[in-house]
XYZ file of C-alpha atoms in Angstrom:
469
model
C 0.128 -0.177 0.025
C 1.344 3.465 -0.904
C 2.516 5.329 2.002
C 0.667 8.322 1.050
C -2.748 6.719 1.456
C -4.335 7.194 5.068
C -4.910 3.657 6.629
C -8.055 3.530 9.143
C -7.904 1.947 12.343
C -9.530 -1.236 11.560
C -9.398 -2.550 15.169
C -12.232 -0.174 15.994
C -14.354 -1.451 13.307
C -16.958 -3.756 14.727
C -20.028 -2.834 12.894
C -20.475 -1.224 9.351
C -21.187 2.069 10.494
C -17.740 2.005 12.276
C -16.020 0.844 9.165
C -17.803 3.424 6.775
C -19.630 6.619 6.946
C -23.177 6.205 6.585
C -23.139 8.372 3.488
C -20.368 6.584 1.883
C -22.287 3.432 2.169
C -25.118 4.854 0.494
C -23.075 6.327 -2.107
C -21.785 2.884 -3.134
C -25.311 1.296 -2.775
C -26.718 4.011 -5.097
C -24.212 3.400 -7.573
C -25.067 -0.303 -7.451
C -28.943 0.203 -7.751
C -28.294 2.131 -10.950
C -26.675 -0.785 -12.577
C -30.084 -2.475 -12.411
C -32.777 -0.092 -12.845
C -33.425 2.951 -15.518
C -32.057 6.446 -14.830
C -35.727 7.518 -15.040
C -36.979 4.926 -12.669
C -33.974 5.852 -10.158
C -34.799 9.255 -10.227
C -38.371 8.938 -9.840
C -38.421 6.584 -6.841
C -34.748 7.216 -5.061
C -34.625 10.808 -4.990
C -35.078 11.936 -1.459
C -34.399 8.436 -0.453
C -31.200 7.789 1.898
C -29.992 5.225 4.327
C -30.477 6.692 7.877
C -28.773 4.085 10.169
C -27.460 0.725 10.452
C -28.072 -0.855 13.812
C -28.293 -4.612 15.197
C -28.274 -6.098 11.693
C -30.892 -3.821 10.373
C -30.597 -1.103 7.686
C -33.075 1.714 7.894
C -34.085 3.327 4.782
C -35.548 6.905 4.937
C -38.118 7.971 2.409
C -39.342 11.570 1.904
C -42.940 10.142 0.683
C -45.251 7.419 1.776
C -45.839 6.189 -1.676
C -42.195 5.792 -2.194
C -41.774 3.839 1.053
C -44.399 1.451 -0.125
C -43.107 1.202 -3.579
C -39.671 0.445 -2.632
C -40.642 -2.179 -0.176
C -42.853 -3.739 -2.841
C -40.651 -3.615 -5.906
C -37.061 -2.792 -4.862
C -36.328 -4.481 -1.710
C -34.167 -7.333 -3.447
C -32.131 -4.872 -5.066
C -31.297 -2.565 -2.187
C -30.660 -5.602 0.145
C -28.038 -7.026 -2.658
C -26.391 -3.538 -2.945
C -26.349 -3.158 0.876
C -24.453 -6.838 0.971
C -21.990 -5.661 -1.695
C -21.273 -2.646 0.150
C -20.919 -3.837 3.833
C -20.548 -7.462 3.526
C -23.566 -8.107 5.706
C -27.016 -9.368 4.768
C -28.708 -6.791 6.616
C -32.852 -6.914 7.067
C -34.598 -3.681 5.773
C -36.872 -1.177 7.445
C -38.598 1.514 5.436
C -39.433 4.796 7.290
C -41.198 7.923 6.128
C -39.583 11.188 7.762
C -41.088 14.547 8.057
C -38.361 17.106 7.541
C -40.772 19.840 9.010
C -41.397 17.820 12.263
C -37.885 16.906 12.753
C -36.965 20.344 12.606
C -39.158 21.777 15.093
C -37.669 22.819 18.423
C -39.273 22.002 21.903
C -40.122 25.730 22.199
C -42.044 25.449 18.722
C -44.334 22.347 20.000
C -46.936 24.437 21.708
C -47.700 26.483 18.804
C -49.846 25.432 15.654
C -47.526 25.847 12.487
C -48.711 25.108 9.006
C -46.466 22.314 7.215
C -46.258 24.788 4.265
C -45.033 27.817 6.187
C -41.598 28.735 7.088
C -41.319 29.334 10.862
C -41.147 33.064 12.078
C -38.773 32.002 14.541
C -34.945 32.482 13.627
C -33.077 29.092 12.829
C -29.731 28.165 11.753
C -29.107 27.971 7.849
C -28.463 24.236 8.040
C -32.050 23.775 9.634
C -33.472 26.188 6.945
C -31.756 24.363 4.092
C -33.433 21.218 5.149
C -36.801 22.513 5.469
C -36.239 24.163 2.005
C -35.029 20.433 0.947
C -31.574 21.750 0.288
C -28.766 19.610 0.827
C -26.499 21.826 3.162
C -23.301 20.291 1.760
C -23.987 22.011 -1.595
C -21.995 25.141 -1.540
C -20.160 27.499 -4.141
C -17.027 26.959 -1.962
C -17.016 22.996 -2.972
C -18.266 23.348 -6.595
C -15.273 22.702 -8.946
C -15.388 25.366 -11.716
C -13.948 24.426 -15.329
C -14.172 25.066 -19.157
C -17.509 23.062 -19.161
C -19.522 24.908 -16.331
C -17.805 28.411 -16.102
C -20.769 30.328 -17.622
C -23.411 28.452 -15.378
C -21.410 29.095 -12.286
C -21.136 32.852 -13.428
C -24.825 32.896 -13.900
C -25.231 31.360 -10.230
C -23.090 34.100 -8.663
C -25.175 36.818 -10.413
C -28.520 35.377 -9.202
C -27.103 35.527 -5.582
C -25.835 38.941 -6.109
C -29.275 40.372 -7.316
C -31.906 37.837 -6.674
C -34.989 37.672 -9.148
C -33.595 40.571 -11.205
C -30.239 39.393 -12.774
C -31.306 36.324 -14.649
C -34.873 35.313 -14.333
C -35.807 32.573 -15.047
C -32.387 30.517 -14.986
C -32.708 27.285 -17.121
C -29.677 24.790 -16.592
C -29.211 21.756 -19.166
C -26.862 19.042 -19.422
C -26.508 15.284 -19.063
C -26.768 13.426 -15.772
C -24.266 13.887 -13.156
C -22.588 16.809 -14.508
C -23.316 19.176 -11.519
C -26.595 20.644 -12.215
C -28.363 19.984 -8.837
C -25.085 20.645 -6.937
C -24.913 24.291 -8.430
C -28.828 24.860 -8.023
C -28.967 23.984 -4.592
C -25.691 26.062 -3.939
C -27.651 28.823 -5.095
C -30.356 28.103 -2.568
C -27.907 27.868 0.292
C -26.035 30.855 -0.547
C -29.384 32.804 -0.567
C -30.194 31.279 2.948
C -26.808 32.428 4.269
C -26.982 35.944 3.025
C -30.719 36.550 3.523
C -31.869 34.153 6.364
C -35.715 35.558 6.028
C -35.905 34.449 2.633
C -38.245 31.309 1.735
C -36.483 28.967 -0.717
C -37.765 25.629 -1.981
C -36.132 23.071 -4.110
C -38.217 20.295 -5.611
C -37.986 17.474 -8.231
C -40.702 17.742 -10.706
C -41.868 14.550 -9.705
C -42.604 15.739 -6.156
C -44.269 18.858 -7.305
C -46.361 16.430 -9.544
C -47.307 14.236 -6.807
C -48.088 17.009 -4.246
C -50.445 18.596 -6.947
C -52.294 15.170 -7.260
C -52.645 14.824 -3.496
C -53.834 18.351 -3.140
C -56.513 17.518 -5.787
C -57.568 14.333 -3.985
C -57.662 16.083 -0.694
C -59.024 19.459 -1.885
C -56.426 21.221 -0.599
C -55.476 23.251 -3.774
C -55.109 26.508 -2.051
C -52.658 25.012 0.352
C -50.610 23.555 -2.296
C -50.625 26.731 -4.188
C -49.726 28.796 -1.434
C -46.877 26.712 -0.659
C -45.325 27.272 -4.025
C -46.340 30.822 -4.684
C -45.425 32.663 -1.680
C -41.562 31.830 -1.714
C -38.501 33.914 -2.887
C -36.645 31.332 -4.744
C -38.281 28.263 -6.412
C -35.787 25.423 -7.610
C -37.162 22.830 -9.670
C -35.168 19.804 -11.069
C -35.499 17.461 -13.839
C -38.053 19.633 -15.334
C -38.092 17.706 -18.757
C -40.433 14.958 -17.153
C -43.370 17.637 -17.039
C -43.626 16.850 -20.859
C -45.818 13.826 -19.924
C -48.359 15.691 -17.665
C -50.402 18.521 -19.522
C -52.204 19.377 -16.261
C -49.016 19.617 -14.208
C -47.955 21.927 -17.082
C -50.912 24.208 -16.587
C -50.290 24.336 -12.814
C -46.742 24.925 -13.460
C -47.236 27.734 -16.016
C -49.561 29.674 -13.254
C -47.164 29.156 -10.416
C -44.281 30.354 -12.921
C -46.471 33.815 -13.885
C -47.355 34.443 -10.311
C -43.381 34.231 -8.990
C -42.289 36.004 -11.966
C -44.625 38.830 -11.868
C -43.898 39.294 -8.313
C -40.038 39.341 -9.039
C -39.416 36.078 -7.457
C -36.400 33.869 -8.591
C -37.093 30.832 -10.560
C -34.311 28.130 -11.106
C -34.867 25.020 -13.519
C -32.732 22.185 -14.565
C -33.286 19.550 -17.446
C -31.126 17.090 -19.272
C -32.097 18.881 -22.330
C -32.719 22.637 -23.593
C -36.369 23.809 -23.614
C -36.671 23.502 -27.279
C -35.805 19.612 -27.129
C -38.405 19.023 -24.517
C -41.299 17.450 -26.538
C -44.907 17.983 -25.766
C -44.257 21.278 -23.932
C -46.775 23.948 -24.551
C -45.514 26.922 -26.527
C -46.432 29.387 -23.609
C -44.295 27.412 -21.006
C -41.505 26.959 -23.487
C -41.300 30.687 -24.155
C -41.419 31.200 -20.315
C -38.267 28.746 -19.925
C -36.226 30.552 -22.584
C -37.245 33.981 -21.457
C -34.461 34.362 -19.080
C -30.941 32.842 -19.135
C -30.251 29.234 -20.900
C -26.975 27.825 -19.750
C -25.501 24.450 -20.481
C -23.287 22.567 -18.176
C -21.445 19.830 -20.274
C -19.056 16.850 -19.240
C -15.952 18.246 -17.346
C -12.633 17.906 -19.446
C -10.006 15.625 -18.050
C -8.268 18.681 -16.037
C -11.283 19.376 -14.174
C -11.942 15.554 -13.570
C -8.506 15.431 -11.697
C -9.138 18.579 -10.071
C -12.437 17.277 -8.662
C -10.951 13.975 -7.610
C -8.253 15.898 -5.799
C -11.183 18.089 -4.179
C -12.975 14.934 -2.937
C -9.622 13.402 -1.525
C -8.827 16.704 0.377
C -12.367 16.664 1.731
C -11.651 13.179 3.125
C -8.205 14.020 4.385
C -6.404 11.309 2.487
C -4.202 11.371 -0.453
C -3.980 9.066 -3.539
C -1.182 8.511 -6.221
C -1.622 10.859 -9.274
C -1.059 7.733 -11.567
C -4.309 6.346 -9.724
C -6.138 9.709 -10.276
C -5.216 9.882 -14.032
C -6.526 6.245 -14.341
C -9.978 7.213 -12.964
C -10.277 10.693 -14.759
C -9.338 9.038 -18.136
C -11.950 6.078 -17.691
C -14.603 8.045 -16.120
C -15.201 10.929 -18.690
C -18.838 12.203 -18.209
C -20.276 11.810 -14.755
C -19.031 13.725 -11.486
C -21.135 11.457 -9.445
C -19.239 8.469 -10.967
C -16.143 10.211 -10.030
C -17.296 10.461 -6.243
C -18.446 6.839 -6.398
C -14.912 5.961 -7.533
C -13.127 7.446 -4.656
C -15.630 6.160 -2.164
C -14.873 2.559 -3.517
C -11.272 3.046 -3.528
C -11.154 4.242 0.175
C -13.321 1.240 0.965
C -10.583 -1.005 -0.438
C -7.879 0.526 1.811
C -10.180 -0.047 4.824
C -10.327 -3.751 4.027
C -6.389 -3.884 3.547
C -6.287 -4.414 -0.147
C -3.573 -2.341 -2.003
C -5.136 0.332 -4.256
C -2.586 -0.108 -7.032
C -3.440 0.608 -10.827
C -4.068 -2.914 -11.466
C -6.449 -3.793 -8.466
C -8.548 -0.420 -8.926
C -8.978 -0.931 -12.775
C -10.390 -4.437 -12.008
C -12.397 -3.173 -8.762
C -13.766 -0.287 -10.885
C -14.354 -2.635 -13.855
C -12.091 -0.479 -16.182
C -11.530 -2.730 -19.275
C -8.753 -0.623 -20.501
C -7.424 -3.367 -22.964
C -10.751 -4.232 -24.085
C -11.759 -0.523 -24.907
C -8.687 -0.184 -26.884
C -9.525 -3.203 -28.921
C -13.230 -2.042 -29.594
C -11.941 1.341 -30.859
C -10.596 0.832 -34.415
C -8.465 3.265 -36.202
C -11.232 4.100 -38.562
C -13.413 5.324 -35.824
C -10.681 7.619 -34.707
C -10.211 9.110 -38.157
C -14.099 9.283 -38.722
C -14.306 11.346 -35.247
C -11.758 13.677 -36.351
C -13.330 14.181 -39.934
C -16.652 14.911 -38.401
C -15.400 17.474 -35.951
C -12.797 19.190 -38.154
C -15.293 18.930 -41.171
C -12.799 17.156 -43.650
C -12.943 13.765 -45.561
C -10.926 10.453 -45.344
C -9.802 11.084 -49.053
C -8.392 14.416 -47.894
C -6.768 13.101 -44.719
C -4.925 10.210 -46.500
C -4.098 12.546 -49.786
C -1.190 14.554 -50.402
C -2.479 17.983 -49.552
C -0.486 19.985 -47.187
C -2.783 22.867 -46.274
C -2.372 23.816 -42.765
C -5.912 23.117 -41.777
C -5.656 19.505 -43.339
C -2.360 19.004 -41.732
C -3.662 19.938 -38.294
C -6.445 17.429 -38.495
C -3.905 14.586 -39.456
C -1.709 15.541 -36.422
C -5.046 15.267 -34.253
C -5.627 11.809 -35.800
C -2.171 10.721 -35.155
C -2.279 12.182 -31.552
C -5.554 10.218 -30.733
C -4.185 7.032 -32.237
C -1.296 7.378 -30.045
C -3.033 8.477 -26.645
C -6.245 6.451 -26.876
C -5.346 3.402 -28.623
C -1.744 3.118 -27.944
C -0.886 2.169 -31.441
C 2.822 1.841 -32.545
C 4.507 4.771 -34.230
C 4.771 2.968 -37.553
C 1.008 1.837 -37.382
C -0.008 5.401 -36.946
C 1.927 6.914 -39.737
C 0.583 4.054 -41.944
C -3.111 4.943 -40.944
C -2.672 8.482 -42.438
C -0.640 7.603 -45.328
C 2.729 8.658 -44.017
C 5.855 6.921 -44.011
C 8.185 8.335 -41.495
C 7.400 7.713 -37.838
C 9.070 11.208 -36.728
C 6.026 12.781 -38.105
C 4.141 10.990 -35.807
C 6.159 12.094 -32.924
C 6.225 15.856 -33.983
C 2.447 15.627 -34.478
C 1.791 14.326 -30.787
C 4.104 16.954 -29.141
C 2.538 19.761 -31.548
C -0.972 18.893 -30.435
C -0.070 18.402 -26.723
C 1.327 21.911 -26.656
C -1.810 23.313 -28.572
C -4.125 21.512 -26.176
C -2.456 23.129 -23.284
C -2.521 26.829 -24.627
C -5.814 27.069 -26.832
C -9.071 26.497 -25.121
C -11.253 26.326 -28.103
C -8.748 23.714 -29.720
C -8.806 21.474 -26.461
C -12.621 21.704 -26.703
C -12.407 19.890 -30.379
C -10.268 17.538 -28.987
C -12.610 16.519 -26.417
C -15.545 16.379 -28.738
C -13.153 13.885 -30.923
C -12.827 11.962 -27.715
C -16.633 12.051 -26.633
C -17.443 10.443 -30.133
C -15.175 7.468 -29.307
C -16.679 6.783 -25.919
């Protein structure tokens, strides 16, 4: 084991909660569950669900809604138990509970008063309690959000919103693939606002919860209570807004809520996996509202940002890992920040069990099939990717023309064939119809320098790599 890696005191580890942090266990369990069910199913039923404790051979799964508890017990008990066994090594029994964040946060002094579940208490509370009542994770802050080329604009927009709530950009619509930090950034806005303005009313809600609460209000004839909850706040944050495309009635209620807040200069922040124009079955009036403010995308992080994220995660846990291992992770997990967090958690669990976290063991443990990946990607695929990004043809690449643009595209191909596929120099030269392997060495050196110096060129290289994934 590397001397740089902090080794835990295994003698004190009598139970899983002594061996692991509960949050770490749930991260591993969550990643395992994602292997068995679809993204939409996971987002629908596991949002707002977490592991609250492990005690006496029992694992308590805390749910934010009663219907989720029933669904998980009926349909997902087996996969949760299997994932917990994998994460802890113990075959735990499950107990599902429903929590009420409002009741949990009431202090003894509050119990004599009648307080509406949809009202923020007038009594002063600390920011972390207010975050929970707003359904925000207090861990999500600007301070631990890693900024890179892929999210710089989105972060600048978030800062502007906090500086001038309801006026700088309203609404804000973030979009991008899963796991790139949309939820972290949105909830950071909410937490910063509560820190800056403790009297502000903030609410974070996944669209699925908004829908379910609306249905419950219709069934229970409490429409006015539902509307009051969402229309008398200063900052409304809605996640996974793309799912609203399926529900026409929800769109109508959302439109009315949106208008009520917007006309009162209240801030609205939304997030989806695609821009408004690509959300199908969205009414024109709602689409125009979504596009009426700032629409900002958050893309997958580049390798430098992925390395920075990994280093930050390790600093947060107070441990260190060799750079070679970090590079291995960053090169093989290219699109998802959540997967990077899961990888670090798994590696630390390896060291806690006494297994040496070297590159070979980690590649096996994290299921990085490096050699297989190289075998799957053929040179022709690399050439096709570069031709698409640089808008040239294979005939031009293998021809004799030496225009600067074509020469640069050839150099990119040589660079990727060496870096991604690890092909021999002679083989690389042959693929682009060149004879001298020194040309390949020069190309790799030149492209490497350009990636470091030119941001736009670097983005093109990342696009080429993305096409190979």
